[in-house]
PDB file of C-alpha atoms and ligand atoms in Angstrom:
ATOM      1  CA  UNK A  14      72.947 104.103 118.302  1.00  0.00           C
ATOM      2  CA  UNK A  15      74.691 101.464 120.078  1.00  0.00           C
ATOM      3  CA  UNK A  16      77.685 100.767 117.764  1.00  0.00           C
ATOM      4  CA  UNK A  17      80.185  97.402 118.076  1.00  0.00           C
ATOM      5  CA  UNK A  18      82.863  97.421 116.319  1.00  0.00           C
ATOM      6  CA  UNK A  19      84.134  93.662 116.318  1.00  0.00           C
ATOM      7  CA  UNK A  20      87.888  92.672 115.856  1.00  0.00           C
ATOM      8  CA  UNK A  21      89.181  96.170 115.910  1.00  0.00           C
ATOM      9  CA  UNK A  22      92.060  97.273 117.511  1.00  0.00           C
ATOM     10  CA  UNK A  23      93.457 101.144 115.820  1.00  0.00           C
ATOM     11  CA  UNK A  24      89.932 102.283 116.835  1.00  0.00           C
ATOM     12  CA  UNK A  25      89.170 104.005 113.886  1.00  0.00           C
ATOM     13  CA  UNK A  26      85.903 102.602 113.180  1.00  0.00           C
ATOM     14  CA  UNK A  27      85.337 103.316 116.983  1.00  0.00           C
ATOM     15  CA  UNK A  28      86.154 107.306 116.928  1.00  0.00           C
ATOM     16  CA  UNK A  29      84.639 107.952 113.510  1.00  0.00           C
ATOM     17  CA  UNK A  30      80.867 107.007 114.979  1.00  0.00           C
ATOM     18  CA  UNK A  31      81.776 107.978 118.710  1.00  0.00           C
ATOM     19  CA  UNK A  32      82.481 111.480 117.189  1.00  0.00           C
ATOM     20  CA  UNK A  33      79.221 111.458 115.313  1.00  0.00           C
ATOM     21  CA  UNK A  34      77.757 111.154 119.058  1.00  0.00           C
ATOM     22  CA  UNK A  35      76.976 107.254 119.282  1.00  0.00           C
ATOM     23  CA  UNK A  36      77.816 104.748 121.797  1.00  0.00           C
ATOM     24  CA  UNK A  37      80.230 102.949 120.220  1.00  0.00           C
ATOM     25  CA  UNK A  38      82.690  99.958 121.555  1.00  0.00           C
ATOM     26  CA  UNK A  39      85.659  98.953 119.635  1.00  0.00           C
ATOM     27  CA  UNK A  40      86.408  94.739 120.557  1.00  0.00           C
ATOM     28  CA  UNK A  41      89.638  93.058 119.876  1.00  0.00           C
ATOM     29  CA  UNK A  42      91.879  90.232 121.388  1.00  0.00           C
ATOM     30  CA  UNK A  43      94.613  93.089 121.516  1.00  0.00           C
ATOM     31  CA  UNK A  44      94.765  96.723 123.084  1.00  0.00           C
ATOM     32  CA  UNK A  45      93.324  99.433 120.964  1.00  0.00           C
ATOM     33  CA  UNK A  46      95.532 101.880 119.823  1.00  0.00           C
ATOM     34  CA  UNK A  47      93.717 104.467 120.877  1.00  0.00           C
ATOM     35  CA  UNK A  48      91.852 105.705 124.010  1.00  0.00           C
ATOM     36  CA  UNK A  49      88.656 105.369 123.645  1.00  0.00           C
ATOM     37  CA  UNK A  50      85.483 102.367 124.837  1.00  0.00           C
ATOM     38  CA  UNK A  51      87.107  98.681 124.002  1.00  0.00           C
ATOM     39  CA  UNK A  52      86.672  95.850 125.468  1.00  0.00           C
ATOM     40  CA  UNK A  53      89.511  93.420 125.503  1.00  0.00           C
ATOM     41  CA  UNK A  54      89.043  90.250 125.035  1.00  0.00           C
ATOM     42  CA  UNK A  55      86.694  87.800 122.663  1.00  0.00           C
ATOM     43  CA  UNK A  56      84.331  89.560 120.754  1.00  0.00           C
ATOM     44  CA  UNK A  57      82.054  86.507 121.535  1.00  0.00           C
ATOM     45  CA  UNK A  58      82.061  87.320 125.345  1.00  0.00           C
ATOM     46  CA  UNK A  59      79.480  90.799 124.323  1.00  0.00           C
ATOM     47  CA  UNK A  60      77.458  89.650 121.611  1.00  0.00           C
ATOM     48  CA  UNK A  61      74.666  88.932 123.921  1.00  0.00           C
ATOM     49  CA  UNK A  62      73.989  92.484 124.313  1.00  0.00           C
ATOM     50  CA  UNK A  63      71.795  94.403 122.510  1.00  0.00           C
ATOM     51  CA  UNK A  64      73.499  96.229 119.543  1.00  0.00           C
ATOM     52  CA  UNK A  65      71.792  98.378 116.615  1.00  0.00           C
ATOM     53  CA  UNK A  66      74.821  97.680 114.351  1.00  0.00           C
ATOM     54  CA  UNK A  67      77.336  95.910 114.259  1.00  0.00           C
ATOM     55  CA  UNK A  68      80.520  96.342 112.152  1.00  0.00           C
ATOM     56  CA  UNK A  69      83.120  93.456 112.146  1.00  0.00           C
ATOM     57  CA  UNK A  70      86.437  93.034 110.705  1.00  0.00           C
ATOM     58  CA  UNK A  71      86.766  89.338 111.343  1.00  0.00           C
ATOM     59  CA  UNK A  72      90.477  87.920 110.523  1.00  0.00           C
ATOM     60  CA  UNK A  73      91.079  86.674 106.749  1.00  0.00           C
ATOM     61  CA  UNK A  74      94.184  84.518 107.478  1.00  0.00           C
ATOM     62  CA  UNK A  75      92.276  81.098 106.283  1.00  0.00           C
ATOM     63  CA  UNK A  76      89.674  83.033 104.013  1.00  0.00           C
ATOM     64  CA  UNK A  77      91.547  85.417 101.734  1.00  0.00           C
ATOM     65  CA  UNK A  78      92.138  84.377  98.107  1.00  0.00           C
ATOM     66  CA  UNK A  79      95.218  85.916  98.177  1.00  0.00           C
ATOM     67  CA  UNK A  80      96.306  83.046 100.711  1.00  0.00           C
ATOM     68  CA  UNK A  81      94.791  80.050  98.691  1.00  0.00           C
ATOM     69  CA  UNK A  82      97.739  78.521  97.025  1.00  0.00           C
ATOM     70  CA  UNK A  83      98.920  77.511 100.679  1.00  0.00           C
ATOM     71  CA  UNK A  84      95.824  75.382 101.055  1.00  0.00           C
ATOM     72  CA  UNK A  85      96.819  72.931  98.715  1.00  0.00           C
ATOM     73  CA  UNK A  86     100.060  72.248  99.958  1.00  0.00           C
ATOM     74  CA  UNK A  87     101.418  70.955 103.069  1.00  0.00           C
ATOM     75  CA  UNK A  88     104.178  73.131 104.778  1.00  0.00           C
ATOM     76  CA  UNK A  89     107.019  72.681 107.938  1.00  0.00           C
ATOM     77  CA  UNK A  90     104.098  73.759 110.229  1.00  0.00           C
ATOM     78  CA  UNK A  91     100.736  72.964 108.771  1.00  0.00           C
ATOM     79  CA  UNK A  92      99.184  69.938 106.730  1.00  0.00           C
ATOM     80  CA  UNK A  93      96.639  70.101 103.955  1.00  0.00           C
ATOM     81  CA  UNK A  94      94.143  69.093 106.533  1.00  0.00           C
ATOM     82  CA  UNK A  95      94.969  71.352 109.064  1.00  0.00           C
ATOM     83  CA  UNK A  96      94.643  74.163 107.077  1.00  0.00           C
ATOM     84  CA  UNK A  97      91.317  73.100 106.054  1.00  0.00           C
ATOM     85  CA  UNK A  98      90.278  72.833 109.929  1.00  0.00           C
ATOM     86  CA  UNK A  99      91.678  76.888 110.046  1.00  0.00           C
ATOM     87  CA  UNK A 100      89.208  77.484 107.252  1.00  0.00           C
ATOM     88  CA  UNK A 101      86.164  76.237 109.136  1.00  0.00           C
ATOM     89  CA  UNK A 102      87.092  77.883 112.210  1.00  0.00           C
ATOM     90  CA  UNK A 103      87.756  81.132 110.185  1.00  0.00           C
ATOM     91  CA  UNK A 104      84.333  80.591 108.187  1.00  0.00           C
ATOM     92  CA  UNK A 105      82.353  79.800 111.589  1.00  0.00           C
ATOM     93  CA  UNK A 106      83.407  83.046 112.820  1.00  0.00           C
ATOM     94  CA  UNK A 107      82.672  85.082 110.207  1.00  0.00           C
ATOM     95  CA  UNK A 108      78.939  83.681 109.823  1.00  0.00           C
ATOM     96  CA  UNK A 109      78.650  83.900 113.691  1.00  0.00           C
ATOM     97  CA  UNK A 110      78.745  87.291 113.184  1.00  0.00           C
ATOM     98  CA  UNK A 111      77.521  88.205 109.918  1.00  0.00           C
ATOM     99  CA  UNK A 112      74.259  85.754 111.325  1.00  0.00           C
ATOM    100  CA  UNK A 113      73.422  88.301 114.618  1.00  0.00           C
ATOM    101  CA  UNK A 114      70.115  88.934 115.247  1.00  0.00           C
ATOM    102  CA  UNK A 115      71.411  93.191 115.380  1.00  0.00           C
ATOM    103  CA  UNK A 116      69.116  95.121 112.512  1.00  0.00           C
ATOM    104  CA  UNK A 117      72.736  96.118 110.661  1.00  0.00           C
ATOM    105  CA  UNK A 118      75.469  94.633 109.703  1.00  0.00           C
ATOM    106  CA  UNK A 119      78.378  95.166 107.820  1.00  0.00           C
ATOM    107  CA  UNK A 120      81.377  92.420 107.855  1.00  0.00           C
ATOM    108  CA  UNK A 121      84.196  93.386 105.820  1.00  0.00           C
ATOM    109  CA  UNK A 122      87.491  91.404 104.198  1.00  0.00           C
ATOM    110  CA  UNK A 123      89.383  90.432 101.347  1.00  0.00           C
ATOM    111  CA  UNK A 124      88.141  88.995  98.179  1.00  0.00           C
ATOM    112  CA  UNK A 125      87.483  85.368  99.485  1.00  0.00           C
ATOM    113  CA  UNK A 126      88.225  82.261  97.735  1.00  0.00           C
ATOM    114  CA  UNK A 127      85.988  79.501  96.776  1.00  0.00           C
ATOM    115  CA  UNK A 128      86.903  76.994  99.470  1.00  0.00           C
ATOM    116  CA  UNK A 129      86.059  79.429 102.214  1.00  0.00           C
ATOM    117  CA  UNK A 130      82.430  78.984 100.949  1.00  0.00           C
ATOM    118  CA  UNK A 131      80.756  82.481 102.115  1.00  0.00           C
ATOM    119  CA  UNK A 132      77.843  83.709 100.835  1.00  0.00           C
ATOM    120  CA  UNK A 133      78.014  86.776  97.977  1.00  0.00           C
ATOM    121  CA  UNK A 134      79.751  89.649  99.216  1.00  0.00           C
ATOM    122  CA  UNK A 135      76.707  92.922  99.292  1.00  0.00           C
ATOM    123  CA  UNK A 136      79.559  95.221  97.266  1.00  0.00           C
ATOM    124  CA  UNK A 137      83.573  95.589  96.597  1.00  0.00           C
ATOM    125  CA  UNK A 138      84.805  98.839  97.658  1.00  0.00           C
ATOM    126  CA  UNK A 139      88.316 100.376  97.248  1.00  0.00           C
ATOM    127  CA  UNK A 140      90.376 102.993  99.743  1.00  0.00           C
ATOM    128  CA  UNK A 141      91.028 105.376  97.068  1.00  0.00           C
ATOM    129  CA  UNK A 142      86.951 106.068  96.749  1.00  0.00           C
ATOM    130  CA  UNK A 143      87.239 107.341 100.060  1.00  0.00           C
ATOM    131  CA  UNK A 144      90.405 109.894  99.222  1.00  0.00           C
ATOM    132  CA  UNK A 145      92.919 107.456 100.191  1.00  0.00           C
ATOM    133  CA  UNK A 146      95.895 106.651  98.090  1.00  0.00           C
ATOM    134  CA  UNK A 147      95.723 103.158  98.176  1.00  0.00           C
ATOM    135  CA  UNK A 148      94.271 100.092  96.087  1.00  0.00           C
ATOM    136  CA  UNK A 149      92.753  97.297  98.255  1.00  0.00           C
ATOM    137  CA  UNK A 150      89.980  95.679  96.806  1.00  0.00           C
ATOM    138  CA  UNK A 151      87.617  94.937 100.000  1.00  0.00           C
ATOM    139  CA  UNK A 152      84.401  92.873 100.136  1.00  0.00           C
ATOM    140  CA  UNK A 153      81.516  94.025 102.296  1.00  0.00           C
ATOM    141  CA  UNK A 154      78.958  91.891 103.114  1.00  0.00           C
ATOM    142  CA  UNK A 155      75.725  94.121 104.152  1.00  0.00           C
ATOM    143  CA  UNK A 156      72.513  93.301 106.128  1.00  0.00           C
ATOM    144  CA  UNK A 157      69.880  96.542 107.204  1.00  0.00           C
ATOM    145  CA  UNK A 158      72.290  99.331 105.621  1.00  0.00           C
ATOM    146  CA  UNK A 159      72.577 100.648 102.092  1.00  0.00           C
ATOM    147  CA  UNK A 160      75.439 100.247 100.193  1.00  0.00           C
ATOM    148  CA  UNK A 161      78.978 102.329 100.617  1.00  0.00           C
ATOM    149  CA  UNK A 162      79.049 105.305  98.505  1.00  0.00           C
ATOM    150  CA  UNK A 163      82.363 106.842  97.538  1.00  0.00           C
ATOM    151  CA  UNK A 164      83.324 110.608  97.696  1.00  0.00           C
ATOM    152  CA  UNK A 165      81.243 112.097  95.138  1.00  0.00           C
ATOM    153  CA  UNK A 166      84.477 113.960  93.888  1.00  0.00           C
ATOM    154  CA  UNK A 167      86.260 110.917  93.244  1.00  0.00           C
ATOM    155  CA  UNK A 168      82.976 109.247  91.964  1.00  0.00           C
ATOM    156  CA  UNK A 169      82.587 112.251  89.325  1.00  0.00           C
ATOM    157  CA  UNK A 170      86.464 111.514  87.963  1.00  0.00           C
ATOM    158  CA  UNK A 171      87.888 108.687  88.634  1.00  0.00           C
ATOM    159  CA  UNK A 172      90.686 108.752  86.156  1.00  0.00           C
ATOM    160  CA  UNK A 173      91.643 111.627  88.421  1.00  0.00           C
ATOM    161  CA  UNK A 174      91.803 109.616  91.583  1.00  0.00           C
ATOM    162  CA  UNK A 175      93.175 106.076  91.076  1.00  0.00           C
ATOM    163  CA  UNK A 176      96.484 105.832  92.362  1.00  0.00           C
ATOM    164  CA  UNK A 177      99.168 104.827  89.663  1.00  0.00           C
ATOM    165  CA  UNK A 178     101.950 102.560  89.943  1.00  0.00           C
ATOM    166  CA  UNK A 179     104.617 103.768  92.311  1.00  0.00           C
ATOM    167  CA  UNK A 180     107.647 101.683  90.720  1.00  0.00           C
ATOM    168  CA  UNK A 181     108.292  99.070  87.996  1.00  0.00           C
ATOM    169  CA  UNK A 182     110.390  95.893  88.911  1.00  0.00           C
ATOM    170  CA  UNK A 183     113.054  93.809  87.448  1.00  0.00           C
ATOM    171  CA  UNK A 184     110.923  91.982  85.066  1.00  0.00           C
ATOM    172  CA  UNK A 185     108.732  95.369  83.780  1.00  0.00           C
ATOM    173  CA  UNK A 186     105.700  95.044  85.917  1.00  0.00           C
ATOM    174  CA  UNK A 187     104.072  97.481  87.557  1.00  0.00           C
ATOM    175  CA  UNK A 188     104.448  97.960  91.177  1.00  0.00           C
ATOM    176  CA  UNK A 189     101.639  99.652  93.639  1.00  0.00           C
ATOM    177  CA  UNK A 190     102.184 100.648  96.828  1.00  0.00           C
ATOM    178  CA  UNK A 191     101.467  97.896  98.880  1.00  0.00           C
ATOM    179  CA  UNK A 192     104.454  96.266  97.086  1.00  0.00           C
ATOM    180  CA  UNK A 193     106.644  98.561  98.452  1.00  0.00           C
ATOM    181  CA  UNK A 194     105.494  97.858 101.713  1.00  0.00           C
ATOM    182  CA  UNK A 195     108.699  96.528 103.800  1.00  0.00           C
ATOM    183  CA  UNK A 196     107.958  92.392 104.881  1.00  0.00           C
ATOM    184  CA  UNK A 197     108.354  93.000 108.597  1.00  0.00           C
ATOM    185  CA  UNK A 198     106.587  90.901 111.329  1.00  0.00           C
ATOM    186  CA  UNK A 199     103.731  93.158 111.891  1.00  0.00           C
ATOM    187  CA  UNK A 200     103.116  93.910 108.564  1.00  0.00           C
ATOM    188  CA  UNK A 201      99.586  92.014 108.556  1.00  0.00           C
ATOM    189  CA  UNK A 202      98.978  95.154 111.264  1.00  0.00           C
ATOM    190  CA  UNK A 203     100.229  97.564 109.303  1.00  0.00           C
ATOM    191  CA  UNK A 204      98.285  96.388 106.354  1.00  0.00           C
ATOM    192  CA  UNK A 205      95.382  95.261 108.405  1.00  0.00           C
ATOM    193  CA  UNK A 206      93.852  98.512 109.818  1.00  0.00           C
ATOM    194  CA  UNK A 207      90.730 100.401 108.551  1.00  0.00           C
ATOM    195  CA  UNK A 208      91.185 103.172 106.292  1.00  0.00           C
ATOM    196  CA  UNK A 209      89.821 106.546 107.937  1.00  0.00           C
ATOM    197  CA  UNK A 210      88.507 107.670 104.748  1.00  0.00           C
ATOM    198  CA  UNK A 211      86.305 104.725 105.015  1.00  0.00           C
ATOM    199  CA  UNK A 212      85.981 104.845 108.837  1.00  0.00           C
ATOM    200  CA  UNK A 213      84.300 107.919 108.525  1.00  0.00           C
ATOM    201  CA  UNK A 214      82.407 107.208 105.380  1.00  0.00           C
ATOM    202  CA  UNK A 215      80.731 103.999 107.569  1.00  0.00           C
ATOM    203  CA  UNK A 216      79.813 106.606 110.194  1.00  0.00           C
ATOM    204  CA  UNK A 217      78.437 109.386 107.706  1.00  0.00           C
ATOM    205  CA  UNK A 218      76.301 107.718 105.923  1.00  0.00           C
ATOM    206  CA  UNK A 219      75.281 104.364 108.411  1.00  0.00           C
ATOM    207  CA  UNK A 220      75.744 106.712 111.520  1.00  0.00           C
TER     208      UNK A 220
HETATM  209  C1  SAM B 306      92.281  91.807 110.157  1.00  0.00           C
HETATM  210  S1  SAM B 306      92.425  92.407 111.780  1.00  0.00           S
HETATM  211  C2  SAM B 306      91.301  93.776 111.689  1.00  0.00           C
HETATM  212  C3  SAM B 306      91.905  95.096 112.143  1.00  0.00           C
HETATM  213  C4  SAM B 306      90.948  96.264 112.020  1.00  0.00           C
HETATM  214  N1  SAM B 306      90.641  96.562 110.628  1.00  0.00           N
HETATM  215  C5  SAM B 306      91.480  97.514 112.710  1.00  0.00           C
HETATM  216  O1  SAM B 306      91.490  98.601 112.075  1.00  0.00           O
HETATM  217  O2  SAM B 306      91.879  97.429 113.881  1.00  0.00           O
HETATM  218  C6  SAM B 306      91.528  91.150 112.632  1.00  0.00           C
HETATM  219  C7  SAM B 306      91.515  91.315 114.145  1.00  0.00           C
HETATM  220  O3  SAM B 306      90.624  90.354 114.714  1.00  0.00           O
HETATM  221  C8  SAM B 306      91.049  90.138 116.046  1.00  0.00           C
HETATM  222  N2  SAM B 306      90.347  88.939 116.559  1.00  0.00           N
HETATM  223  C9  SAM B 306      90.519  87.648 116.173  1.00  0.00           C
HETATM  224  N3  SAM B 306      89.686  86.824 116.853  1.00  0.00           N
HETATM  225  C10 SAM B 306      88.950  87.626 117.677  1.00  0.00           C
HETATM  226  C11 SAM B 306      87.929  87.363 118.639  1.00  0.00           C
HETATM  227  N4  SAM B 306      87.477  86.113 118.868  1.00  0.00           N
HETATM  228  N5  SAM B 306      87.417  88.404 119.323  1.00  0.00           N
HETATM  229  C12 SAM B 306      87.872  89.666 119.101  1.00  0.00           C
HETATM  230  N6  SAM B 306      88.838  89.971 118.202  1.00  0.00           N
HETATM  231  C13 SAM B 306      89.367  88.965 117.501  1.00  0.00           C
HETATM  232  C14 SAM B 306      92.558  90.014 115.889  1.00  0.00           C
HETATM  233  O4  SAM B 306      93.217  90.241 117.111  1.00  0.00           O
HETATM  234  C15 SAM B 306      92.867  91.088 114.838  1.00  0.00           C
HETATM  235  O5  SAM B 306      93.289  92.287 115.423  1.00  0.00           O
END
């Protein structure tokens, strides 16, 4: 299969179907991470080509609930109204490629919120499904491909699996891992790249 992998720059999504033997093109504004095929550049520049499935990890910035206390409020850098206008843009985007004419598609972020106005999300998957030790709740919205399964290890026991708090703060709640995560500049990157477990999940079972 011919394989784009939109808005990706560790390449994991790349390598997990270009090792199953497809053709398969990682596309970011940044370098990828990794050697491998990527074009540089906007993802918009390629979509004209012909592509049996696409997977796209558009940017959530504008879209993510988790960001949508900022949208009521203006800030030093950004009215009410601006932010709004980032939301469009950021909603265009997404449906530009979530609306290809490619027989599968799979366009994956964060839990939206209600302002973003995107249609249902196909399924909510989580890392630790996939034998990762993280929680991450993350929304895939599906066209042409069945749904994500977990490993069927995990799926048999759970209560073995899910990862536990890894520290309790100040006030008694519990802390997961991501909250330990230090708040550095390129923390969004850090945060921000696919899971392999799920990589290679995509390119068993869609591949
Ligand atoms: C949330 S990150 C996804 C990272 C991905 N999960 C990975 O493992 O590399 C969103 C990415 O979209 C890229 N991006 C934003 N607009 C783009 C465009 N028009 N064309 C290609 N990539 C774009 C950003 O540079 C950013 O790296």
């Amino acid at each position: 299969m011919r394989v784009l992998v939109a808005c990706e720059y560790s390449g994991r999504v790349r390598d997990a179907f270009s090792q199953r033997g497809h053709f398969a093109l990682s596309c970011d504004l940044l370098a990828t991470e990794s050697e491998g095929n990527h074009y540089q550049g906007d993802v918009r520049d390629i979509l004209h080509e012909e592509w049996d499935l696409i997977i796209a990890h558009p940017p959530c910035t504008y879209l993510t609930r988790a960001g949508v206390g900022w949208l009521y409020h203006d800030s030093k850098t950004m009215t009410i109204d601006s932010r709004m206008a980032e939301v469009k843009k950021a909603r265009d985007f997404f449906m530009l490629l979530l609306n290809h004419r490619a027989p599968r598609i799979c366009v994956e972020n964060p839990v939206p919120h209600k302002l973003a106005g995107l249609p249902a999300y196909t399924q909510v998957i989580e890392p630790w499904w996939f034998g990762e030790s993280e929680r991450k709740k993350t929304c895939l919205w599906l066209k042409g491909l069945p749904k994500l399964n977990g490993l069927p290890e995990v799926a048999a026991n759970p209560l073995k699996y899910i990862p536990g708090p890894v520290f309790t703060d100040k006030s008694g709640k519990k802390r997961y891992y991501t909250d330990s995560q230090p708040n550095t500049p390129d923390r969004w990157k850090e945060r921000s790249r696919t899971f392999k477990g799920i990589a290679n999940a995509m390119a068993n079972q869609w591949g």
